[in-house]
Amino acid sequence: MFFRKSIIALTGLFLCIFLIVHLSANSILVLPEETARSLYNSYSTTLRESPLIKIVAYVLYLSIILHVVYALLITINNRKAKAKGYRVNQYKENSSWTSQNMGLLGISILLFIVVHLANFWARIKLGMGEGVGLDANGHVDVYEVTYSLFQNGYYVVFYTLLMVPLGLHLHHGLKSAFMTLGFYHKRGLRTIAKVSLVYAIIMAVGFGVIPSIVFLK
Ligand code: HEM
C-alpha cells in the first residue's frame, strides 16, 4: 500500500510542477493579440523541437498513466475494505468530502484531459482535425488553434467548469502527497495546508479564466 501511495504522491507532485509551467505558458494568451500570437507560437515551437522537452513529455505521459492506474487500484482496494467493514481513514484530515471523493474528482480531470488532448495534442502533434494553419515562420499556428477553440462558448464553459474538480483535487492531493512522503509535523502540516490551498486556487482560477479572456478578445 505504501509503495502505491508513494507512486501517486511522487507522480502527483511532478504533475503539480507541470501545471505551474503550463499555466505560466498559457498566461501568454491574455496578452494583446499580436504579442500573444508570436510569443505563444515561438514557445510552443521551442517545446516541440527540443529533444530534452521530448523526454520530459514522455515522463509526463508516464506520470499521468501511473498516477491514474495506482489511484484506481487504491480506490478499488478501499471500497473492498469498506465493504468488509474495515476502517479505511484513520485521520481527521482525511475525512473531508474532497478526500472521500478523490476518485470521482480524478475521473472528471481524466475526462478533461482526454477532451483537452483531442483539442490540442491531436491537432498540433498529429495534425488531426480542422483549424491547423501555419504561422509566419512555417510552424503550426498553436495560437490560432487555441483562439478558434475558445470562440466556441461550449468549450469555454467546459474548460471553466472542469477547473472546479481540478482545484478540489489539487487542494487535497498536494496536502496528501506531503503526508505520504513523511511530513507529519503539526506546524509543517499547517503550512503545507495553506500552500496547497493557495496553489489550488491559483491553478483553478488561472486556467479557469483564460478561456473567457480569449473568448472576449
Ligand atoms: C486555459 C487552459 C489550457 C490551455 C489553453 C491549454 C493549452 C494547451 C496546449 C496548446 C497544448 C499543446 C502544447 C503543444 O504541443 O504545443 C497543451 C498540452 C497539454 N495540456 Fe494543456 N492547456 C490548458 C489547461 C490544461 C490543464 C488544466 C491540464 C491538466 C489538468 C492540461 C494538461 C495538458 C497536457 C497533459 C498536455 C500535453 C503536453 C505535451 O504533450 O507535452 N492543460 N495544452
PDB file of C-alpha atoms and ligand atoms in Angstrom:
ATOM      1  CA  MET A   1       0.000   0.000   0.000  1.00  0.00           C
ATOM      2  CA  PHE A   2       2.824   2.418   0.940  1.00  0.00           C
ATOM      3  CA  PHE A   3       4.543   1.774  -2.410  1.00  0.00           C
ATOM      4  CA  ARG A   4       1.328   2.559  -4.335  1.00  0.00           C
ATOM      5  CA  LYS A   5       0.706   5.699  -2.262  1.00  0.00           C
ATOM      6  CA  SER A   6       4.287   6.885  -2.800  1.00  0.00           C
ATOM      7  CA  ILE A   7       3.958   6.457  -6.575  1.00  0.00           C
ATOM      8  CA  ILE A   8       0.732   8.505  -6.503  1.00  0.00           C
ATOM      9  CA  ALA A   9       2.427  11.163  -4.351  1.00  0.00           C
ATOM     10  CA  LEU A  10       5.595  11.449  -6.462  1.00  0.00           C
ATOM     11  CA  THR A  11       3.802  11.450  -9.834  1.00  0.00           C
ATOM     12  CA  GLY A  12       1.243  13.895  -8.390  1.00  0.00           C
ATOM     13  CA  LEU A  13       3.990  16.312  -7.298  1.00  0.00           C
ATOM     14  CA  PHE A  14       5.568  16.098 -10.747  1.00  0.00           C
ATOM     15  CA  LEU A  15       2.159  16.845 -12.350  1.00  0.00           C
ATOM     16  CA  CYS A  16       1.769  19.827  -9.974  1.00  0.00           C
ATOM     17  CA  ILE A  17       5.092  21.231 -11.253  1.00  0.00           C
ATOM     18  CA  PHE A  18       3.965  20.643 -14.864  1.00  0.00           C
ATOM     19  CA  LEU A  19       0.774  22.635 -14.141  1.00  0.00           C
ATOM     20  CA  ILE A  20       2.795  25.630 -12.864  1.00  0.00           C
ATOM     21  CA  VAL A  21       4.844  25.680 -16.102  1.00  0.00           C
ATOM     22  CA  HIS A  22       1.723  25.056 -18.225  1.00  0.00           C
ATOM     23  CA  LEU A  23      -0.245  27.873 -16.575  1.00  0.00           C
ATOM     24  CA  SER A  24       2.694  30.287 -16.901  1.00  0.00           C
ATOM     25  CA  ALA A  25       2.901  29.486 -20.634  1.00  0.00           C
ATOM     26  CA  ASN A  26      -0.850  29.776 -21.153  1.00  0.00           C
ATOM     27  CA  SER A  27      -0.904  33.153 -19.379  1.00  0.00           C
ATOM     28  CA  ILE A  28       0.662  34.496 -22.602  1.00  0.00           C
ATOM     29  CA  LEU A  29      -2.828  34.100 -24.126  1.00  0.00           C
ATOM     30  CA  VAL A  30      -4.164  37.073 -22.135  1.00  0.00           C
ATOM     31  CA  LEU A  31      -1.652  39.492 -23.728  1.00  0.00           C
ATOM     32  CA  PRO A  32      -2.660  41.682 -26.679  1.00  0.00           C
ATOM     33  CA  GLU A  33      -3.314  39.673 -29.878  1.00  0.00           C
ATOM     34  CA  GLU A  34      -0.064  40.125 -31.877  1.00  0.00           C
ATOM     35  CA  THR A  35       2.297  39.796 -28.893  1.00  0.00           C
ATOM     36  CA  ALA A  36       0.402  36.734 -27.670  1.00  0.00           C
ATOM     37  CA  ARG A  37       0.455  35.082 -31.111  1.00  0.00           C
ATOM     38  CA  SER A  38       4.196  35.456 -31.641  1.00  0.00           C
ATOM     39  CA  LEU A  39       5.190  34.560 -28.040  1.00  0.00           C
ATOM     40  CA  TYR A  40       2.802  31.588 -27.763  1.00  0.00           C
ATOM     41  CA  ASN A  41       3.839  30.164 -31.137  1.00  0.00           C
ATOM     42  CA  SER A  42       7.558  30.510 -30.526  1.00  0.00           C
ATOM     43  CA  TYR A  43       7.197  28.977 -27.039  1.00  0.00           C
ATOM     44  CA  SER A  44       5.216  26.075 -28.486  1.00  0.00           C
ATOM     45  CA  THR A  45       7.674  25.523 -31.375  1.00  0.00           C
ATOM     46  CA  THR A  46      10.638  25.544 -28.958  1.00  0.00           C
ATOM     47  CA  LEU A  47       8.874  22.897 -26.832  1.00  0.00           C
ATOM     48  CA  ARG A  48       8.130  20.635 -29.784  1.00  0.00           C
ATOM     49  CA  GLU A  49      11.632  20.888 -31.241  1.00  0.00           C
ATOM     50  CA  SER A  50      13.677  20.416 -28.051  1.00  0.00           C
ATOM     51  CA  PRO A  51      14.923  16.803 -27.551  1.00  0.00           C
ATOM     52  CA  LEU A  52      15.117  17.400 -23.771  1.00  0.00           C
ATOM     53  CA  ILE A  53      11.483  18.531 -23.630  1.00  0.00           C
ATOM     54  CA  LYS A  54      10.511  15.434 -25.639  1.00  0.00           C
ATOM     55  CA  ILE A  55      11.986  13.262 -22.858  1.00  0.00           C
ATOM     56  CA  VAL A  56      10.196  15.358 -20.203  1.00  0.00           C
ATOM     57  CA  ALA A  57       6.951  14.919 -22.192  1.00  0.00           C
ATOM     58  CA  TYR A  58       7.331  11.112 -22.084  1.00  0.00           C
ATOM     59  CA  VAL A  59       7.944  11.310 -18.313  1.00  0.00           C
ATOM     60  CA  LEU A  60       4.765  13.431 -18.122  1.00  0.00           C
ATOM     61  CA  TYR A  61       2.642  10.875 -20.050  1.00  0.00           C
ATOM     62  CA  LEU A  62       4.059   8.039 -17.920  1.00  0.00           C
ATOM     63  CA  SER A  63       3.335  10.015 -14.731  1.00  0.00           C
ATOM     64  CA  ILE A  64      -0.285  10.585 -15.772  1.00  0.00           C
ATOM     65  CA  ILE A  65      -0.738   6.869 -16.526  1.00  0.00           C
ATOM     66  CA  LEU A  66       0.924   5.685 -13.276  1.00  0.00           C
ATOM     67  CA  HIS A  67      -0.991   8.270 -11.211  1.00  0.00           C
ATOM     68  CA  VAL A  68      -4.341   7.148 -12.657  1.00  0.00           C
ATOM     69  CA  VAL A  69      -3.643   3.386 -12.523  1.00  0.00           C
ATOM     70  CA  TYR A  70      -2.360   3.379  -8.915  1.00  0.00           C
ATOM     71  CA  ALA A  71      -5.136   5.738  -7.777  1.00  0.00           C
ATOM     72  CA  LEU A  72      -7.713   3.385  -9.307  1.00  0.00           C
ATOM     73  CA  LEU A  73      -6.098   0.376  -7.596  1.00  0.00           C
ATOM     74  CA  ILE A  74      -6.176   2.132  -4.207  1.00  0.00           C
ATOM     75  CA  THR A  75      -9.785   3.296  -4.692  1.00  0.00           C
ATOM     76  CA  ILE A  76     -10.900  -0.261  -5.560  1.00  0.00           C
ATOM     77  CA  ASN A  77      -8.948  -1.630  -2.581  1.00  0.00           C
ATOM     78  CA  ASN A  78     -10.519   0.912  -0.198  1.00  0.00           C
ATOM     79  CA  ARG A  79     -14.011   0.095  -1.493  1.00  0.00           C
ATOM     80  CA  LYS A  80     -13.418  -3.613  -0.869  1.00  0.00           C
ATOM     81  CA  ALA A  81     -12.037  -2.899   2.616  1.00  0.00           C
ATOM     82  CA  LYS A  82     -15.044  -0.702   3.440  1.00  0.00           C
ATOM     83  CA  ALA A  83     -17.467  -3.355   2.190  1.00  0.00           C
ATOM     84  CA  LYS A  84     -15.820  -5.786   4.630  1.00  0.00           C
ATOM     85  CA  GLY A  85     -16.287  -3.254   7.440  1.00  0.00           C
ATOM     86  CA  TYR A  86     -12.606  -2.231   7.880  1.00  0.00           C
ATOM     87  CA  ARG A  87     -11.708   1.337   8.841  1.00  0.00           C
ATOM     88  CA  VAL A  88     -10.024   2.985   5.854  1.00  0.00           C
ATOM     89  CA  ASN A  89      -9.423   6.578   7.004  1.00  0.00           C
ATOM     90  CA  GLN A  90      -7.856   6.974  10.418  1.00  0.00           C
ATOM     91  CA  TYR A  91      -7.058  10.693  10.337  1.00  0.00           C
ATOM     92  CA  LYS A  92      -9.472  13.554  10.849  1.00  0.00           C
ATOM     93  CA  GLU A  93      -7.779  15.427   7.958  1.00  0.00           C
ATOM     94  CA  ASN A  94      -8.615  12.531   5.675  1.00  0.00           C
ATOM     95  CA  SER A  95     -12.373  12.535   6.140  1.00  0.00           C
ATOM     96  CA  SER A  96     -13.445  15.667   4.216  1.00  0.00           C
ATOM     97  CA  TRP A  97     -15.860  15.417   1.256  1.00  0.00           C
ATOM     98  CA  THR A  98     -12.914  16.004  -1.095  1.00  0.00           C
ATOM     99  CA  SER A  99     -10.825  13.187   0.389  1.00  0.00           C
ATOM    100  CA  GLN A 100     -13.777  10.782   0.180  1.00  0.00           C
ATOM    101  CA  ASN A 101     -14.322  11.684  -3.471  1.00  0.00           C
ATOM    102  CA  MET A 102     -10.789  11.924  -4.858  1.00  0.00           C
ATOM    103  CA  GLY A 103     -11.635   9.095  -7.296  1.00  0.00           C
ATOM    104  CA  LEU A 104     -14.675  10.941  -8.668  1.00  0.00           C
ATOM    105  CA  LEU A 105     -12.710  14.206  -8.927  1.00  0.00           C
ATOM    106  CA  GLY A 106      -9.839  12.336 -10.603  1.00  0.00           C
ATOM    107  CA  ILE A 107     -12.201  10.815 -13.190  1.00  0.00           C
ATOM    108  CA  SER A 108     -13.582  14.324 -14.002  1.00  0.00           C
ATOM    109  CA  ILE A 109      -9.998  15.521 -14.544  1.00  0.00           C
ATOM    110  CA  LEU A 110      -9.240  12.475 -16.689  1.00  0.00           C
ATOM    111  CA  LEU A 111     -12.297  13.303 -18.808  1.00  0.00           C
ATOM    112  CA  PHE A 112     -10.992  16.873 -19.100  1.00  0.00           C
ATOM    113  CA  ILE A 113      -7.507  15.664 -20.140  1.00  0.00           C
ATOM    114  CA  VAL A 114      -8.922  13.322 -22.813  1.00  0.00           C
ATOM    115  CA  VAL A 115     -11.005  16.154 -24.345  1.00  0.00           C
ATOM    116  CA  HIS A 116      -8.082  18.572 -23.950  1.00  0.00           C
ATOM    117  CA  LEU A 117      -5.574  16.290 -25.664  1.00  0.00           C
ATOM    118  CA  ALA A 118      -8.064  15.727 -28.519  1.00  0.00           C
ATOM    119  CA  ASN A 119      -8.467  19.536 -28.786  1.00  0.00           C
ATOM    120  CA  PHE A 120      -4.763  20.376 -28.797  1.00  0.00           C
ATOM    121  CA  TRP A 121      -2.313  17.488 -28.723  1.00  0.00           C
ATOM    122  CA  ALA A 122      -4.019  15.506 -31.520  1.00  0.00           C
ATOM    123  CA  ARG A 123      -4.416  18.618 -33.666  1.00  0.00           C
ATOM    124  CA  ILE A 124      -0.963  20.088 -33.112  1.00  0.00           C
ATOM    125  CA  LYS A 125       1.212  16.975 -32.878  1.00  0.00           C
ATOM    126  CA  LEU A 126      -0.744  14.589 -35.087  1.00  0.00           C
ATOM    127  CA  GLY A 127      -2.187  17.267 -37.400  1.00  0.00           C
ATOM    128  CA  MET A 128      -5.722  15.864 -36.957  1.00  0.00           C
ATOM    129  CA  GLY A 129      -8.892  17.932 -37.367  1.00  0.00           C
ATOM    130  CA  GLU A 130      -9.584  21.398 -38.693  1.00  0.00           C
ATOM    131  CA  GLY A 131      -8.100  24.787 -37.874  1.00  0.00           C
ATOM    132  CA  VAL A 132      -4.427  23.806 -38.070  1.00  0.00           C
ATOM    133  CA  GLY A 133      -2.778  26.539 -40.142  1.00  0.00           C
ATOM    134  CA  LEU A 134       0.873  27.614 -40.203  1.00  0.00           C
ATOM    135  CA  ASP A 135       2.270  30.842 -38.723  1.00  0.00           C
ATOM    136  CA  ALA A 136       4.586  33.357 -40.474  1.00  0.00           C
ATOM    137  CA  ASN A 137       7.589  31.083 -39.696  1.00  0.00           C
ATOM    138  CA  GLY A 138       6.000  27.987 -41.236  1.00  0.00           C
ATOM    139  CA  HIS A 139       5.271  26.308 -37.864  1.00  0.00           C
ATOM    140  CA  VAL A 140       1.896  25.114 -36.573  1.00  0.00           C
ATOM    141  CA  ASP A 141      -0.104  28.201 -35.534  1.00  0.00           C
ATOM    142  CA  VAL A 142      -0.876  26.977 -31.999  1.00  0.00           C
ATOM    143  CA  TYR A 143      -2.236  30.404 -31.038  1.00  0.00           C
ATOM    144  CA  GLU A 144      -4.847  30.146 -33.806  1.00  0.00           C
ATOM    145  CA  VAL A 145      -5.813  26.600 -32.752  1.00  0.00           C
ATOM    146  CA  THR A 146      -6.350  27.883 -29.180  1.00  0.00           C
ATOM    147  CA  TYR A 147      -8.100  31.093 -30.225  1.00  0.00           C
ATOM    148  CA  SER A 148     -10.525  29.301 -32.559  1.00  0.00           C
ATOM    149  CA  LEU A 149     -11.334  26.637 -29.920  1.00  0.00           C
ATOM    150  CA  PHE A 150     -12.280  29.314 -27.376  1.00  0.00           C
ATOM    151  CA  GLN A 151     -14.566  31.081 -29.853  1.00  0.00           C
ATOM    152  CA  ASN A 152     -16.897  28.169 -29.095  1.00  0.00           C
ATOM    153  CA  GLY A 153     -18.856  29.053 -25.932  1.00  0.00           C
ATOM    154  CA  TYR A 154     -19.456  25.379 -25.058  1.00  0.00           C
ATOM    155  CA  TYR A 155     -15.713  24.770 -24.799  1.00  0.00           C
ATOM    156  CA  VAL A 156     -15.278  27.925 -22.699  1.00  0.00           C
ATOM    157  CA  VAL A 157     -17.936  26.657 -20.254  1.00  0.00           C
ATOM    158  CA  PHE A 158     -16.460  23.115 -20.271  1.00  0.00           C
ATOM    159  CA  TYR A 159     -12.897  24.353 -19.615  1.00  0.00           C
ATOM    160  CA  THR A 160     -14.085  26.722 -16.878  1.00  0.00           C
ATOM    161  CA  LEU A 161     -16.391  24.287 -15.035  1.00  0.00           C
ATOM    162  CA  LEU A 162     -13.880  21.423 -15.044  1.00  0.00           C
ATOM    163  CA  MET A 163     -11.426  23.618 -13.139  1.00  0.00           C
ATOM    164  CA  VAL A 164     -13.640  23.198 -10.024  1.00  0.00           C
ATOM    165  CA  PRO A 165     -12.838  19.446  -9.637  1.00  0.00           C
ATOM    166  CA  LEU A 166      -9.230  20.224 -10.620  1.00  0.00           C
ATOM    167  CA  GLY A 167      -8.927  22.800  -7.804  1.00  0.00           C
ATOM    168  CA  LEU A 168     -10.509  20.471  -5.209  1.00  0.00           C
ATOM    169  CA  HIS A 169      -8.338  17.542  -6.319  1.00  0.00           C
ATOM    170  CA  LEU A 170      -5.155  19.637  -6.184  1.00  0.00           C
ATOM    171  CA  HIS A 171      -6.014  21.083  -2.762  1.00  0.00           C
ATOM    172  CA  HIS A 172      -6.400  17.689  -1.120  1.00  0.00           C
ATOM    173  CA  GLY A 173      -3.836  15.914  -3.346  1.00  0.00           C
ATOM    174  CA  LEU A 174      -0.934  18.242  -2.622  1.00  0.00           C
ATOM    175  CA  LYS A 175      -1.503  18.018   1.152  1.00  0.00           C
ATOM    176  CA  SER A 176      -1.806  14.213   0.993  1.00  0.00           C
ATOM    177  CA  ALA A 177       1.325  13.850  -1.131  1.00  0.00           C
ATOM    178  CA  PHE A 178       3.428  15.605   1.507  1.00  0.00           C
ATOM    179  CA  MET A 179       1.869  13.484   4.273  1.00  0.00           C
ATOM    180  CA  THR A 180       2.527  10.260   2.333  1.00  0.00           C
ATOM    181  CA  LEU A 181       6.149  11.302   1.883  1.00  0.00           C
ATOM    182  CA  GLY A 182       6.565  11.727   5.628  1.00  0.00           C
ATOM    183  CA  PHE A 183       5.655  15.327   6.565  1.00  0.00           C
ATOM    184  CA  TYR A 184       3.735  14.749   9.791  1.00  0.00           C
ATOM    185  CA  HIS A 185       4.967  17.646  11.892  1.00  0.00           C
ATOM    186  CA  LYS A 186       1.864  19.595  13.056  1.00  0.00           C
ATOM    187  CA  ARG A 187       3.173  23.113  12.290  1.00  0.00           C
ATOM    188  CA  GLY A 188       4.656  21.958   8.985  1.00  0.00           C
ATOM    189  CA  LEU A 189       1.325  20.412   8.048  1.00  0.00           C
ATOM    190  CA  ARG A 190      -0.485  23.688   8.711  1.00  0.00           C
ATOM    191  CA  THR A 191       1.910  25.469   6.333  1.00  0.00           C
ATOM    192  CA  ILE A 192       1.502  22.708   3.730  1.00  0.00           C
ATOM    193  CA  ALA A 193      -2.305  23.005   4.046  1.00  0.00           C
ATOM    194  CA  LYS A 194      -2.093  26.780   3.395  1.00  0.00           C
ATOM    195  CA  VAL A 195       0.328  26.366   0.470  1.00  0.00           C
ATOM    196  CA  SER A 196      -1.932  23.655  -1.036  1.00  0.00           C
ATOM    197  CA  LEU A 197      -4.963  25.926  -0.769  1.00  0.00           C
ATOM    198  CA  VAL A 198      -3.202  28.896  -2.407  1.00  0.00           C
ATOM    199  CA  TYR A 199      -1.721  26.638  -5.122  1.00  0.00           C
ATOM    200  CA  ALA A 200      -5.126  25.046  -5.893  1.00  0.00           C
ATOM    201  CA  ILE A 201      -6.857  28.452  -6.100  1.00  0.00           C
ATOM    202  CA  ILE A 202      -4.175  29.892  -8.416  1.00  0.00           C
ATOM    203  CA  MET A 203      -4.373  26.842 -10.738  1.00  0.00           C
ATOM    204  CA  ALA A 204      -8.186  26.602 -10.839  1.00  0.00           C
ATOM    205  CA  VAL A 205      -8.782  30.356 -11.235  1.00  0.00           C
ATOM    206  CA  GLY A 206      -5.807  30.822 -13.589  1.00  0.00           C
ATOM    207  CA  PHE A 207      -6.772  28.038 -16.016  1.00  0.00           C
ATOM    208  CA  GLY A 208     -10.465  28.825 -15.483  1.00  0.00           C
ATOM    209  CA  VAL A 209     -10.375  32.479 -16.600  1.00  0.00           C
ATOM    210  CA  ILE A 210      -8.059  32.145 -19.638  1.00  0.00           C
ATOM    211  CA  PRO A 211     -10.732  30.642 -21.975  1.00  0.00           C
ATOM    212  CA  SER A 212     -13.169  33.518 -21.168  1.00  0.00           C
ATOM    213  CA  ILE A 213     -10.472  36.160 -21.732  1.00  0.00           C
ATOM    214  CA  VAL A 214      -9.623  34.594 -25.120  1.00  0.00           C
ATOM    215  CA  PHE A 215     -13.366  34.348 -25.963  1.00  0.00           C
ATOM    216  CA  LEU A 216     -13.819  38.081 -25.259  1.00  0.00           C
ATOM    217  CA  LYS A 217     -10.732  39.161 -27.279  1.00  0.00           C
TER     218      LYS A 217
HETATM  219  C1  HEM B   1      -6.608  27.515 -20.291  1.00  0.00           C
HETATM  220  C2  HEM B   1      -6.440  26.239 -20.223  1.00  0.00           C
HETATM  221  C3  HEM B   1      -5.445  25.474 -21.077  1.00  0.00           C
HETATM  222  C4  HEM B   1      -4.933  25.758 -22.322  1.00  0.00           C
HETATM  223  C5  HEM B   1      -5.203  26.965 -23.216  1.00  0.00           C
HETATM  224  C6  HEM B   1      -4.024  24.683 -22.670  1.00  0.00           C
HETATM  225  C7  HEM B   1      -3.301  24.595 -23.847  1.00  0.00           C
HETATM  226  C8  HEM B   1      -2.526  23.531 -24.249  1.00  0.00           C
HETATM  227  C9  HEM B   1      -1.825  23.421 -25.499  1.00  0.00           C
HETATM  228  C10 HEM B   1      -1.817  24.486 -26.588  1.00  0.00           C
HETATM  229  C11 HEM B   1      -1.180  22.222 -25.529  1.00  0.00           C
HETATM  230  C12 HEM B   1      -0.297  21.648 -26.649  1.00  0.00           C
HETATM  231  C13 HEM B   1       1.108  22.162 -26.480  1.00  0.00           C
HETATM  232  C14 HEM B   1       1.978  21.843 -27.677  1.00  0.00           C
HETATM  233  O1  HEM B   1       2.121  20.676 -28.001  1.00  0.00           O
HETATM  234  O2  HEM B   1       2.496  22.779 -28.267  1.00  0.00           O
HETATM  235  C15 HEM B   1      -1.476  21.555 -24.271  1.00  0.00           C
HETATM  236  C16 HEM B   1      -0.995  20.316 -23.905  1.00  0.00           C
HETATM  237  C17 HEM B   1      -1.297  19.692 -22.721  1.00  0.00           C
HETATM  238  N1  HEM B   1      -2.086  20.174 -21.695  1.00  0.00           N
HETATM  239 FE1  HEM B   1      -2.998  21.950 -21.664  1.00  0.00          FE
HETATM  240  N2  HEM B   1      -3.987  23.772 -21.629  1.00  0.00           N
HETATM  241  C18 HEM B   1      -4.851  24.213 -20.646  1.00  0.00           C
HETATM  242  C19 HEM B   1      -5.117  23.579 -19.427  1.00  0.00           C
HETATM  243  C20 HEM B   1      -4.625  22.357 -19.045  1.00  0.00           C
HETATM  244  C21 HEM B   1      -4.919  21.694 -17.793  1.00  0.00           C
HETATM  245  C22 HEM B   1      -5.797  22.279 -16.683  1.00  0.00           C
HETATM  246  C23 HEM B   1      -4.261  20.493 -17.823  1.00  0.00           C
HETATM  247  C24 HEM B   1      -4.222  19.399 -16.781  1.00  0.00           C
HETATM  248  C25 HEM B   1      -5.145  19.203 -15.859  1.00  0.00           C
HETATM  249  C26 HEM B   1      -3.549  20.400 -19.088  1.00  0.00           C
HETATM  250  C27 HEM B   1      -2.786  19.318 -19.491  1.00  0.00           C
HETATM  251  C28 HEM B   1      -2.108  19.237 -20.694  1.00  0.00           C
HETATM  252  C29 HEM B   1      -1.279  18.089 -21.078  1.00  0.00           C
HETATM  253  C30 HEM B   1      -1.024  16.840 -20.225  1.00  0.00           C
HETATM  254  C31 HEM B   1      -0.752  18.388 -22.350  1.00  0.00           C
HETATM  255  C32 HEM B   1       0.201  17.519 -23.206  1.00  0.00           C
HETATM  256  C33 HEM B   1       1.608  18.077 -23.012  1.00  0.00           C
HETATM  257  C34 HEM B   1       2.598  17.586 -24.053  1.00  0.00           C
HETATM  258  O3  HEM B   1       2.262  16.821 -24.935  1.00  0.00           O
HETATM  259  O4  HEM B   1       3.750  17.995 -23.969  1.00  0.00           O
HETATM  260  N3  HEM B   1      -3.793  21.540 -19.801  1.00  0.00           N
HETATM  261  N4  HEM B   1      -2.295  22.369 -23.505  1.00  0.00           N
END
